[in-house]
Amino acid sequence: MTAAEGEPDPDTSEVDRVSEKEAAAASRHPEDESEVSRTTRGEQQASNEKEKSPAASDSGEVDDEPDTGSNQERRGRSPRGTTADPEDPARPHSYRRSSSFAPNQCVVVPRAKRRGLLGRFAIIPEVESPYEYTNRTKWMITAIVALAAGAGPFGSGIFYPALSEMSSDLHASPTIVNLTVALYMLSMSIFPLWWSSFSETLGRRSIYVVSFTLFVVFSILSAVSVNISMLVIMRILAGGASASVQAVGAGTIADIWETAERGTAMGYFYLGPLCGPVFSPIIGGALSQAYGWRSTMWFVTIYGGVSMIFIVFGLPETLANKRKPLSSSLSMAGTADDQQQQLHRVVSTTQSVKLKTKQAAAMFKRFFIDPLRVLAYLRYYPVQVSVYSASVCFFSLFILNISIQSTFSAALYNFSGIIVGLLYLPLSLGYVVASLFGGRWIDYIMAREARRAERYDPTSGKLVYLPEDRMKENMWLAATLYPGALIWYGWTAQHGVHWVVLVVATFFFGCGSMLVFGAVTTMLTEFMPHRSSSGVAVNNFVRNIFSCVGAVVAEPLITALGNGWLCTMVGLFAWVTGNAAIWLLKRNGPRWRAAMDQALSEKK
């Protein structure tokens, strides 16, 4: 058969070989002779139909041949007929094939047609339905996104052991130096609004590539800062660049994992941003003690560069291909005028100015107003309750982070920078334990609640999951565990108890807080399934504002009140309001979600 036309070539012996295979198969298995003949006749009939309707082959659609086992095997082994040629426009633009990343049934996008910046360099191919990736591929994508998500928190935690040296080197007060951490976290709360908005139209991959390029550049400039002002500004920009994965990464997880498995996947994904504080203080303490505080910024630069390499060569586009071109959305305001101009082929100066003004206004709205519209999701009660639960926990976390650094480096303990960094390890070990087991626990709870309520899809027979089912006994436990651990830590630190007792408390704080973060993030992707990264961006916006406030007020409050009373006040507040939020969602969750779904559907 010729490659371009798919017609039989009289100079080849393809038909003879098929006949020989059919005869051989019939001789070995006489009972299968009719089936082999039918398969061969079906292939010939499909070829004749393609010859009769050449327009169908140009439409870019995959053939309608049934996906039987023999057909799938033939698709995976032979480049003829069913495998698309991206260099030939007459061939289908997407095709089925077998690979180590996607099963035979998966429709793979040709390399030349892949979306996103530098998309053709990705080793993992883009597919039309990301749910169809093999589990191994899904875990590879999850690992890459988790690695990238750790860049932002890593850049924050690596500074803690070096704050004293930085204050001396740049001739700034400790409070001003703490602004490099506080404003970094503030930028991580604001910039995701733009990253998530753009990712819903431009795709996930392009946002990753652009943001991490900027992150590397601003990290280099942070490392060579000559004064505290330059450092603060560069840190703000670096934090904003690194924050893209905080929102877009959760969207990627929702793109590839179905609801029944998403809790487990989200738990592993959160190992990245929450393990950043595990290793960053340790590495920061060792580097600052050996080479000075600037070496911490060079390490962050290297981390960002490695993440960038994994993104470019390992991360495909996962957003569903349902978006309109950006150029069309920017020119919608001037569509009527543009059509009139095309009809008459006459463009007056006044019309031209009017059209350009409308396009500029549309562009301004697209790039500056629309990203802020995601904050309007806070008017929905399920989003409010979920975001608050995570935010008050994040505030408590940053009170604890600052307290660990100031307490163990003070005269009572007087530990070195590297030892102080190591004392963050139990906190992050709690993150790891809760991530490994908490996600599976949440998925089990969801399935249990669906079976208990007998919620089955009438067509597929699968269980129907509801987002609020993720806030059950797991959240009751978490909302008590981390406030109790914070109070435990505060009074033992106040009285100078042996450091082992303190770090055990931080371990339980890590377990409880991770259960909260994992459940809330997963719920937000399910409350807004078509705007998953926007929901997570709202969460990051609010919780990082809380963390920024915590980083700023922690040191003065520790000095004024002491660790015991400060941690007691914060812990009791988090316990009361956190449990109240869970109770409200338990009582009103179904009604609130139904009203939210109706409002979002009407908005469409």
Coordinates of C-alpha atoms in Angstrom, one line a residue:
M1 CA 0.0 0.0 0.0
T2 CA 1.3 3.5 -0.7
A3 CA 1.9 5.7 2.3
A4 CA -0.1 8.7 1.0
E5 CA -3.2 7.2 -0.6
G6 CA -3.7 3.9 1.3
E7 CA -4.4 2.0 -2.0
P8 CA -3.3 -1.5 -2.9
D9 CA 0.0 -1.6 -4.9
P10 CA 0.0 -4.3 -7.6
D11 CA 3.8 -4.5 -7.4
T12 CA 3.7 -5.8 -3.8
S13 CA 2.6 -9.1 -2.4
E14 CA 0.7 -7.7 0.5
V15 CA -2.5 -9.5 -0.5
D16 CA -0.7 -12.7 -1.0
R17 CA 0.9 -12.5 2.4
V18 CA -2.5 -11.9 4.0
S19 CA -3.9 -14.9 2.2
E20 CA -1.0 -17.0 3.3
K21 CA -1.5 -15.9 6.9
E22 CA -5.2 -16.6 6.7
A23 CA -4.6 -20.1 5.3
A24 CA -2.0 -20.8 7.9
A25 CA -4.2 -19.7 10.7
A26 CA -7.1 -21.7 9.3
S27 CA -5.0 -24.9 9.1
R28 CA -3.8 -24.4 12.7
H29 CA -7.3 -23.5 14.1
P30 CA -10.1 -24.6 11.8
E31 CA -12.7 -23.2 14.1
D32 CA -11.2 -19.7 13.8
E33 CA -11.2 -19.7 10.0
S34 CA -14.4 -17.7 9.6
E35 CA -13.2 -15.2 12.2
V36 CA -9.9 -14.6 10.3
S37 CA -11.8 -14.3 7.0
R38 CA -14.2 -11.8 8.5
T39 CA -11.3 -9.7 9.9
T40 CA -9.6 -9.7 6.5
R41 CA -12.8 -8.7 4.7
G42 CA -13.4 -6.0 7.3
E43 CA -10.0 -4.5 6.7
Q44 CA -10.5 -4.6 2.9
Q45 CA -14.0 -3.0 3.3
A46 CA -12.6 -0.3 5.6
S47 CA -9.9 0.5 3.0
N48 CA -12.5 0.7 0.2
E49 CA -14.7 3.1 2.2
K50 CA -11.7 5.3 2.8
E51 CA -11.0 5.4 -1.0
K52 CA -14.6 6.3 -1.6
S53 CA -14.7 9.2 0.9
P54 CA -11.3 11.0 0.8
A55 CA -12.8 13.9 2.8
A56 CA -13.1 11.7 5.9
S57 CA -9.4 11.1 5.9
D58 CA -8.7 14.8 5.8
S59 CA -11.0 15.6 8.7
G60 CA -8.4 14.8 11.4
E61 CA -10.6 12.2 13.0
V62 CA -9.6 8.7 14.1
D63 CA -11.2 5.8 12.2
D64 CA -14.3 4.2 13.6
E65 CA -12.9 0.7 13.5
P66 CA -13.9 -1.2 16.7
D67 CA -11.1 -1.5 19.3
T68 CA -10.9 -5.2 19.4
G69 CA -7.8 -6.9 20.7
S70 CA -6.5 -7.7 17.2
N71 CA -7.1 -4.2 16.0
Q72 CA -5.3 -2.7 19.0
E73 CA -2.4 -5.0 18.4
R74 CA -2.2 -4.1 14.7
R75 CA -2.3 -0.4 15.6
G76 CA 0.5 -0.8 18.0
R77 CA 2.8 -2.7 15.6
S78 CA 2.1 -1.4 12.1
P79 CA 2.5 2.2 10.9
R80 CA 0.1 1.6 8.1
G81 CA -3.5 2.8 7.9
T82 CA -4.1 3.7 11.5
T83 CA -1.0 5.6 12.5
A84 CA -1.1 9.3 11.7
D85 CA 1.8 11.0 9.9
P86 CA 2.2 14.5 11.4
E87 CA 4.1 15.7 8.4
D88 CA 1.3 14.8 6.0
P89 CA -1.7 17.1 6.3
A90 CA -3.9 14.5 4.5
R91 CA -3.4 12.2 7.4
P92 CA -5.3 12.4 10.7
H93 CA -3.8 14.9 13.2
S94 CA -4.2 12.5 16.2
Y95 CA -3.8 8.8 16.2
R96 CA -3.9 5.7 18.4
R97 CA -0.8 4.0 19.2
S98 CA 0.9 1.9 21.9
S99 CA 3.7 3.4 24.0
S100 CA 5.2 3.0 27.4
F101 CA 3.3 6.1 28.6
A102 CA -0.2 5.5 27.1
P103 CA -2.2 2.4 26.3
N104 CA -3.3 1.3 22.8
Q105 CA -6.7 3.0 23.2
C106 CA -5.1 6.4 24.0
V107 CA -5.3 9.1 21.3
V108 CA -1.8 10.6 21.1
V109 CA -1.2 14.1 19.7
P110 CA 1.6 14.2 17.1
R111 CA 4.8 15.9 18.2
A112 CA 4.4 18.8 15.8
K113 CA 0.8 19.5 17.1
R114 CA 1.6 19.4 20.8
R115 CA 0.5 22.5 22.8
G116 CA 2.5 24.6 25.1
L117 CA 5.9 26.3 24.9
L118 CA 8.6 23.8 23.7
G119 CA 5.9 21.2 23.7
R120 CA 7.6 19.0 21.1
F121 CA 10.5 18.4 23.4
A122 CA 8.4 16.6 26.0
I123 CA 9.3 12.9 26.3
I124 CA 5.9 12.0 27.7
P125 CA 3.4 12.6 24.8
E126 CA 0.4 14.7 25.0
V127 CA -2.9 12.8 24.7
E128 CA -6.4 13.9 24.1
S129 CA -7.7 12.4 27.3
P130 CA -5.2 12.6 30.2
Y131 CA -7.2 10.3 32.3
E132 CA -6.1 7.5 29.9
Y133 CA -2.4 7.8 30.8
T134 CA -1.0 4.7 32.5
N135 CA -0.7 4.9 36.2
R136 CA 3.1 4.9 35.9
T137 CA 2.9 8.0 33.6
K138 CA 0.5 9.7 36.0
W139 CA 2.9 9.2 38.9
M140 CA 5.8 10.5 36.8
I141 CA 3.8 13.7 36.0
T142 CA 2.7 14.0 39.7
A143 CA 6.4 13.7 40.8
I144 CA 7.6 16.3 38.4
V145 CA 4.8 18.8 39.5
A146 CA 5.5 18.0 43.1
L147 CA 9.2 18.7 42.6
A148 CA 8.4 22.0 41.0
A149 CA 5.9 22.9 43.7
G150 CA 8.6 22.6 46.3
A151 CA 10.6 25.5 44.8
G152 CA 8.5 28.2 46.4
P153 CA 8.4 26.9 50.0
F154 CA 12.1 25.9 49.6
G155 CA 13.0 29.5 48.8
S156 CA 11.2 30.6 51.9
G157 CA 12.5 28.0 54.4
I158 CA 16.1 28.1 53.3
F159 CA 16.4 31.7 54.7
Y160 CA 15.4 30.9 58.3
P161 CA 18.9 29.7 59.6
A162 CA 20.6 32.6 57.7
L163 CA 18.4 35.5 59.0
S164 CA 20.9 36.6 61.7
E165 CA 23.9 36.6 59.3
M166 CA 21.9 38.4 56.6
S167 CA 20.9 41.1 59.1
S168 CA 24.5 41.7 60.0
D169 CA 25.8 41.6 56.4
L170 CA 23.2 43.9 54.9
H171 CA 23.1 46.2 58.0
A172 CA 19.3 45.7 58.6
S173 CA 17.3 45.0 61.7
P174 CA 15.8 41.5 62.3
T175 CA 12.3 42.8 61.7
I176 CA 13.3 44.2 58.3
V177 CA 15.1 41.0 57.4
N178 CA 12.0 39.1 58.3
L179 CA 10.2 41.1 55.5
T180 CA 12.2 39.1 52.9
V181 CA 10.3 36.0 54.1
A182 CA 6.9 37.8 54.8
L183 CA 6.8 39.6 51.4
Y184 CA 8.0 36.5 49.6
M185 CA 5.0 34.7 51.0
L186 CA 2.7 37.6 50.2
S187 CA 3.8 37.5 46.6
M188 CA 3.1 33.8 46.6
S189 CA -0.5 34.6 47.5
I190 CA -1.1 37.3 44.8
F191 CA 0.6 36.0 41.7
P192 CA -1.2 32.6 41.5
L193 CA -4.4 34.6 40.7
W194 CA -2.8 35.5 37.3
W195 CA -1.0 32.2 36.8
S196 CA -4.2 30.2 37.3
S197 CA -6.3 32.5 35.1
F198 CA -3.8 32.2 32.3
S199 CA -3.4 28.5 32.7
E200 CA -7.1 27.9 32.1
T201 CA -6.7 29.4 28.6
L202 CA -3.1 29.2 27.7
G203 CA -2.5 25.8 29.2
R204 CA -0.5 24.4 32.1
R205 CA 2.8 23.8 30.4
S206 CA 3.4 27.3 29.0
I207 CA 2.8 28.8 32.5
Y208 CA 5.3 26.4 34.0
V209 CA 8.0 27.2 31.5
V210 CA 7.6 31.0 31.7
S211 CA 7.3 31.1 35.5
F212 CA 10.3 29.0 36.1
T213 CA 12.4 30.9 33.7
L214 CA 11.6 34.0 35.6
F215 CA 12.2 32.2 38.9
V216 CA 15.7 31.3 38.0
V217 CA 16.5 34.9 36.8
F218 CA 15.1 36.5 40.0
S219 CA 16.9 34.0 42.2
I220 CA 20.2 34.9 40.6
L221 CA 19.5 38.6 41.2
S222 CA 18.7 37.8 44.8
A223 CA 22.0 36.1 45.2
V224 CA 23.9 39.2 44.0
S225 CA 21.9 41.8 45.9
V226 CA 24.0 44.6 47.2
N227 CA 21.5 45.9 49.8
I228 CA 18.3 44.9 51.7
S229 CA 16.0 46.9 49.3
M230 CA 17.3 45.1 46.2
L231 CA 17.0 41.7 48.1
V232 CA 13.4 42.4 49.2
I233 CA 12.3 43.4 45.6
M234 CA 14.0 40.4 44.0
R235 CA 12.6 38.0 46.6
I236 CA 9.1 39.4 45.9
L237 CA 9.5 38.7 42.2
A238 CA 11.0 35.3 42.7
G239 CA 8.2 34.3 45.1
G240 CA 5.6 35.4 42.6
A241 CA 7.3 33.4 39.8
S242 CA 7.6 30.2 41.9
A243 CA 4.0 30.4 43.0
S244 CA 2.7 29.2 39.7
V245 CA 2.8 25.6 40.7
Q246 CA 1.0 26.2 43.9
A247 CA -2.2 26.7 41.9
V248 CA -1.6 25.3 38.5
G249 CA 0.0 22.1 39.9
A250 CA -3.2 21.1 41.7
G251 CA -5.0 21.7 38.4
T252 CA -2.6 19.3 36.7
I253 CA -3.4 16.7 39.3
A254 CA -7.1 17.2 38.7
D255 CA -6.5 16.9 34.9
I256 CA -5.0 13.4 35.1
W257 CA -6.5 11.7 38.1
E258 CA -10.1 10.7 38.5
T259 CA -12.0 11.6 41.7
A260 CA -11.7 8.1 43.3
E261 CA -7.9 8.4 43.2
R262 CA -7.4 12.1 43.5
G263 CA -7.0 12.3 47.3
T264 CA -4.1 9.9 47.2
A265 CA -2.5 11.7 44.3
M266 CA -3.0 15.1 46.0
G267 CA -1.4 13.8 49.1
Y268 CA 1.8 12.8 47.2
F269 CA 1.7 16.1 45.3
Y270 CA 1.7 18.0 48.5
L271 CA 4.9 16.3 49.6
G272 CA 6.7 18.7 47.3
P273 CA 5.5 22.1 48.8
L274 CA 5.4 20.7 52.3
C275 CA 8.8 18.9 52.2
G276 CA 10.4 22.1 51.0
P277 CA 10.4 23.3 54.7
V278 CA 11.8 19.9 55.7
F279 CA 15.1 20.1 53.9
S280 CA 15.5 23.8 53.2
P281 CA 16.4 24.8 56.8
I282 CA 18.9 21.9 57.0
I283 CA 20.5 22.9 53.7
G284 CA 20.2 26.6 54.5
G285 CA 21.9 26.1 57.9
A286 CA 24.8 24.1 56.4
L287 CA 25.3 26.4 53.5
S288 CA 25.1 29.6 55.5
Q289 CA 27.5 28.3 58.1
A290 CA 30.0 27.2 55.5
Y291 CA 29.7 29.7 52.7
G292 CA 27.5 32.5 53.8
W293 CA 23.8 33.4 53.3
R294 CA 24.3 34.1 49.5
S295 CA 25.0 30.5 48.9
T296 CA 21.4 29.7 49.9
M297 CA 20.2 31.8 47.0
W298 CA 22.6 30.0 44.6
F299 CA 21.2 26.7 45.8
V300 CA 17.6 27.9 45.1
T301 CA 18.7 28.9 41.6
I302 CA 20.1 25.5 40.9
Y303 CA 16.9 23.9 42.3
G304 CA 14.8 26.1 39.9
G305 CA 17.1 25.2 37.0
V306 CA 16.7 21.4 37.6
S307 CA 12.9 21.8 38.0
M308 CA 12.9 23.7 34.7
I309 CA 14.7 20.8 32.9
F310 CA 12.2 18.3 34.2
I311 CA 9.3 20.5 33.1
V312 CA 10.6 21.1 29.6
F313 CA 11.5 17.5 28.8
G314 CA 9.1 15.6 31.0
L315 CA 5.8 17.5 31.4
P316 CA 3.1 17.4 28.6
E317 CA 0.1 19.6 28.3
T318 CA -2.7 18.2 30.4
L319 CA -5.5 20.8 30.1
A320 CA -8.5 19.7 28.1
N321 CA -8.3 21.2 24.6
K322 CA -11.5 23.2 24.7
R323 CA -10.3 26.7 24.8
K324 CA -10.7 29.5 22.2
P325 CA -7.7 31.2 20.7
L326 CA -6.5 34.1 22.7
S327 CA -6.6 36.4 19.7
S328 CA -10.3 35.8 19.2
S329 CA -11.1 36.5 22.8
L330 CA -9.1 39.7 22.7
S331 CA -10.9 41.0 19.6
M332 CA -14.5 40.0 20.6
A333 CA -15.3 43.6 21.5
G334 CA -14.5 44.7 18.0
T335 CA -16.0 41.8 16.1
A336 CA -19.0 43.6 14.6
D337 CA -16.9 46.6 13.5
D338 CA -14.3 44.2 12.0
Q339 CA -16.9 42.3 10.0
Q340 CA -18.3 45.5 8.6
Q341 CA -14.9 46.6 7.6
Q342 CA -14.2 43.3 5.8
L343 CA -17.5 43.6 3.9
H344 CA -16.9 47.1 2.6
R345 CA -13.0 47.0 2.5
V346 CA -13.0 50.5 3.8
V347 CA -11.6 51.4 7.2
S348 CA -11.9 55.0 8.3
T349 CA -9.6 56.6 10.8
T350 CA -12.4 56.9 13.3
Q351 CA -13.4 53.2 13.0
S352 CA -9.7 52.2 13.3
V353 CA -9.2 54.1 16.5
K354 CA -12.5 52.8 17.9
L355 CA -11.5 49.2 17.1
K356 CA -8.0 49.5 18.5
T357 CA -9.5 51.1 21.7
K358 CA -11.9 48.3 22.2
Q359 CA -9.2 45.7 21.6
A360 CA -6.9 47.4 24.1
A361 CA -9.7 47.5 26.6
A362 CA -10.4 43.8 26.1
M363 CA -6.7 43.1 26.5
F364 CA -6.5 45.1 29.7
K365 CA -9.5 43.3 31.0
R366 CA -8.0 39.9 30.1
F367 CA -4.7 40.5 31.7
F368 CA -5.5 42.7 34.7
I369 CA -9.2 42.3 35.6
D370 CA -10.1 38.7 34.8
P371 CA -7.4 37.2 37.1
L372 CA -8.9 39.1 40.0
R373 CA -12.4 37.7 39.3
V374 CA -11.4 34.4 40.8
L375 CA -11.7 36.0 44.2
A376 CA -15.4 36.2 43.6
Y377 CA -15.5 32.5 44.3
L378 CA -15.1 33.4 48.0
R379 CA -18.8 34.4 48.0
Y380 CA -19.7 30.7 47.9
Y381 CA -19.9 29.2 51.4
P382 CA -18.2 25.9 50.6
V383 CA -15.2 27.8 49.3
Q384 CA -15.2 30.1 52.3
V385 CA -15.2 27.3 54.8
S386 CA -12.6 25.2 53.0
V387 CA -10.2 28.2 52.5
Y388 CA -10.6 29.4 56.1
S389 CA -9.7 25.9 57.4
A390 CA -6.4 25.9 55.5
S391 CA -5.6 29.5 56.2
V392 CA -5.8 29.4 60.0
C393 CA -3.7 26.3 59.9
F394 CA -1.1 28.0 57.7
F395 CA -1.0 31.0 60.1
S396 CA -0.3 28.6 62.9
L397 CA 2.5 27.0 60.9
F398 CA 4.4 30.2 60.3
I399 CA 4.1 31.2 64.0
L400 CA 5.7 27.8 64.7
N401 CA 8.4 28.2 62.0
I402 CA 9.6 31.6 63.3
S403 CA 9.4 30.3 66.9
I404 CA 11.7 27.3 66.1
Q405 CA 14.3 29.6 64.6
S406 CA 14.2 32.2 67.4
T407 CA 13.9 29.8 70.3
F408 CA 16.7 27.3 69.4
S409 CA 19.2 29.9 68.3
A410 CA 18.7 32.0 71.5
A411 CA 20.7 31.8 74.7
L412 CA 18.6 29.1 76.4
Y413 CA 19.5 26.5 73.7
N414 CA 22.1 28.3 71.6
F415 CA 22.2 25.8 68.8
S416 CA 24.2 26.5 65.6
G417 CA 22.5 27.2 62.3
I418 CA 22.8 23.7 60.9
I419 CA 21.4 22.2 64.2
V420 CA 18.5 24.6 64.0
G421 CA 17.8 23.5 60.5
L422 CA 17.8 19.9 61.6
L423 CA 15.2 20.6 64.2
Y424 CA 12.7 21.4 61.4
L425 CA 13.0 17.7 60.2
P426 CA 10.4 16.2 62.6
L427 CA 7.8 18.8 61.5
S428 CA 8.3 17.8 57.9
L429 CA 8.4 14.1 58.8
G430 CA 4.9 14.6 60.0
Y431 CA 4.0 16.0 56.6
V432 CA 5.4 12.9 54.9
V433 CA 3.6 10.4 57.2
A434 CA 0.3 12.2 56.7
S435 CA 0.8 12.5 53.0
L436 CA 1.5 8.8 52.6
F437 CA -1.5 7.6 54.6
G438 CA -3.8 10.6 54.8
G439 CA -4.6 10.7 51.1
R440 CA -5.6 7.0 51.0
W441 CA -7.7 7.5 54.1
I442 CA -9.6 10.4 52.5
D443 CA -10.3 8.3 49.4
Y444 CA -11.5 5.5 51.6
I445 CA -13.8 7.8 53.5
M446 CA -15.3 9.2 50.3
A447 CA -16.0 5.7 48.9
R448 CA -17.5 4.6 52.2
E449 CA -19.8 7.6 52.4
A450 CA -20.9 7.1 48.7
R451 CA -21.7 3.4 49.4
R452 CA -23.5 4.2 52.6
A453 CA -25.7 6.7 50.8
E454 CA -26.1 4.3 47.8
R455 CA -25.0 6.9 45.3
Y456 CA -24.4 5.1 42.1
D457 CA -24.3 6.5 38.6
P458 CA -27.3 4.9 36.7
T459 CA -25.4 4.5 33.4
S460 CA -21.9 3.4 34.5
G461 CA -22.7 1.9 37.9
K462 CA -19.8 3.7 39.5
L463 CA -19.9 5.4 42.9
V464 CA -20.8 9.1 42.9
Y465 CA -18.5 11.2 45.1
L466 CA -19.3 14.5 46.8
P467 CA -16.6 16.9 47.8
E468 CA -17.9 17.6 51.3
D469 CA -17.4 13.9 52.1
R470 CA -13.7 14.6 52.5
M471 CA -14.4 16.5 55.7
K472 CA -15.3 13.7 58.1
E473 CA -13.5 12.1 61.0
N474 CA -10.1 12.9 59.4
M475 CA -10.8 16.7 59.7
W476 CA -12.1 16.4 63.2
L477 CA -8.9 14.7 64.2
A478 CA -6.7 17.2 62.3
A479 CA -8.5 20.3 63.7
T480 CA -7.7 19.1 67.2
L481 CA -4.3 17.6 66.6
Y482 CA -2.3 20.5 65.3
P483 CA -3.7 23.2 67.8
G484 CA -2.9 20.8 70.7
A485 CA 0.6 20.1 69.3
L486 CA 1.2 23.9 69.0
I487 CA 0.2 24.5 72.7
W488 CA 2.3 21.5 73.7
Y489 CA 5.3 23.1 71.9
G490 CA 4.7 26.6 73.2
W491 CA 4.8 25.7 77.0
T492 CA 7.7 23.3 76.7
A493 CA 9.7 25.9 74.8
Q494 CA 8.7 28.5 77.4
H495 CA 10.2 26.5 80.2
G496 CA 13.3 25.3 78.4
V497 CA 12.4 21.6 78.4
H498 CA 14.7 19.2 76.6
W499 CA 14.6 19.8 72.8
V500 CA 13.4 16.2 72.1
V501 CA 10.0 17.0 73.7
L502 CA 9.6 20.1 71.5
V503 CA 10.4 18.3 68.2
V504 CA 7.9 15.5 69.0
A505 CA 5.3 18.2 69.3
T506 CA 6.3 19.6 66.0
F507 CA 5.9 16.1 64.4
F508 CA 2.3 15.9 65.5
F509 CA 1.7 19.4 64.3
G510 CA 3.0 18.4 60.9
C511 CA 0.6 15.3 60.8
G512 CA -2.4 17.4 61.7
S513 CA -1.7 20.3 59.4
M514 CA -1.0 18.1 56.4
L515 CA -4.4 16.3 56.8
V516 CA -6.0 19.8 56.6
F517 CA -4.0 20.9 53.6
G518 CA -4.6 17.7 51.6
A519 CA -8.3 17.6 52.2
V520 CA -9.0 21.2 51.5
T521 CA -7.0 21.4 48.3
T522 CA -8.7 18.3 46.9
M523 CA -12.1 19.5 47.9
L524 CA -11.5 22.8 46.1
T525 CA -10.6 21.1 42.8
E526 CA -13.9 19.2 43.1
F527 CA -16.1 22.1 44.1
M528 CA -15.0 23.8 40.9
P529 CA -14.1 20.9 38.5
H530 CA -13.8 23.1 35.4
R531 CA -11.8 25.8 37.2
S532 CA -9.7 23.7 39.5
S533 CA -6.6 25.8 39.4
S534 CA -8.6 28.9 40.1
G535 CA -10.1 27.4 43.3
V536 CA -6.6 26.5 44.5
A537 CA -5.4 30.0 43.6
V538 CA -8.0 31.5 45.9
N539 CA -6.9 29.2 48.6
N540 CA -3.3 30.2 48.2
F541 CA -4.2 33.8 48.1
V542 CA -5.9 33.8 51.4
R543 CA -3.7 31.3 53.3
N544 CA -0.4 33.0 52.2
I545 CA -1.8 36.4 53.4
F546 CA -2.3 34.6 56.7
S547 CA 1.2 33.2 56.6
C548 CA 2.6 36.7 55.7
V549 CA 0.9 38.2 58.8
G550 CA 2.2 35.3 60.9
A551 CA 5.8 35.8 59.7
V552 CA 5.6 39.5 60.5
V553 CA 4.0 39.4 63.9
A554 CA 5.6 36.2 65.3
E555 CA 8.9 37.7 66.5
P556 CA 7.4 40.7 68.3
L557 CA 4.7 38.6 69.9
I558 CA 7.2 36.0 71.1
T559 CA 9.2 38.8 72.7
A560 CA 6.1 40.4 74.3
L561 CA 4.1 37.3 75.4
G562 CA 6.5 34.4 75.3
N563 CA 6.1 31.1 73.4
G564 CA 3.6 29.7 75.9
W565 CA 0.9 32.3 75.8
L566 CA 1.3 33.1 72.1
C567 CA 1.0 29.4 71.1
T568 CA -1.9 29.0 73.5
M569 CA -3.8 31.9 72.1
V570 CA -3.2 30.8 68.5
G571 CA -3.9 27.2 69.2
L572 CA -7.2 27.8 71.0
F573 CA -8.4 30.2 68.2
A574 CA -7.5 27.6 65.5
W575 CA -9.2 24.8 67.5
V576 CA -12.5 26.6 68.1
T577 CA -12.8 28.2 64.6
G578 CA -11.5 25.1 62.7
N579 CA -14.0 22.8 64.3
A580 CA -16.8 25.3 63.8
A581 CA -15.9 25.4 60.1
I582 CA -16.1 21.6 59.9
W583 CA -19.4 21.5 61.7
L584 CA -20.9 24.2 59.3
L585 CA -19.8 22.2 56.3
K586 CA -21.1 19.0 57.7
R587 CA -24.5 20.5 58.5
N588 CA -25.0 22.7 55.3
G589 CA -22.6 21.1 52.8
P590 CA -25.1 19.5 50.4
R591 CA -27.3 22.6 50.3
W592 CA -24.4 25.0 49.9
R593 CA -22.9 22.8 47.1
A594 CA -26.2 22.6 45.2
A595 CA -26.7 26.3 45.3
M596 CA -23.1 26.8 44.2
D597 CA -23.4 24.4 41.3
Q598 CA -26.6 26.1 40.2
A599 CA -25.0 29.5 40.3
L600 CA -21.9 28.4 38.4
S601 CA -24.0 26.6 35.7
E602 CA -26.2 29.7 35.2
K603 CA -23.0 31.8 34.9
K604 CA -21.9 29.6 32.0

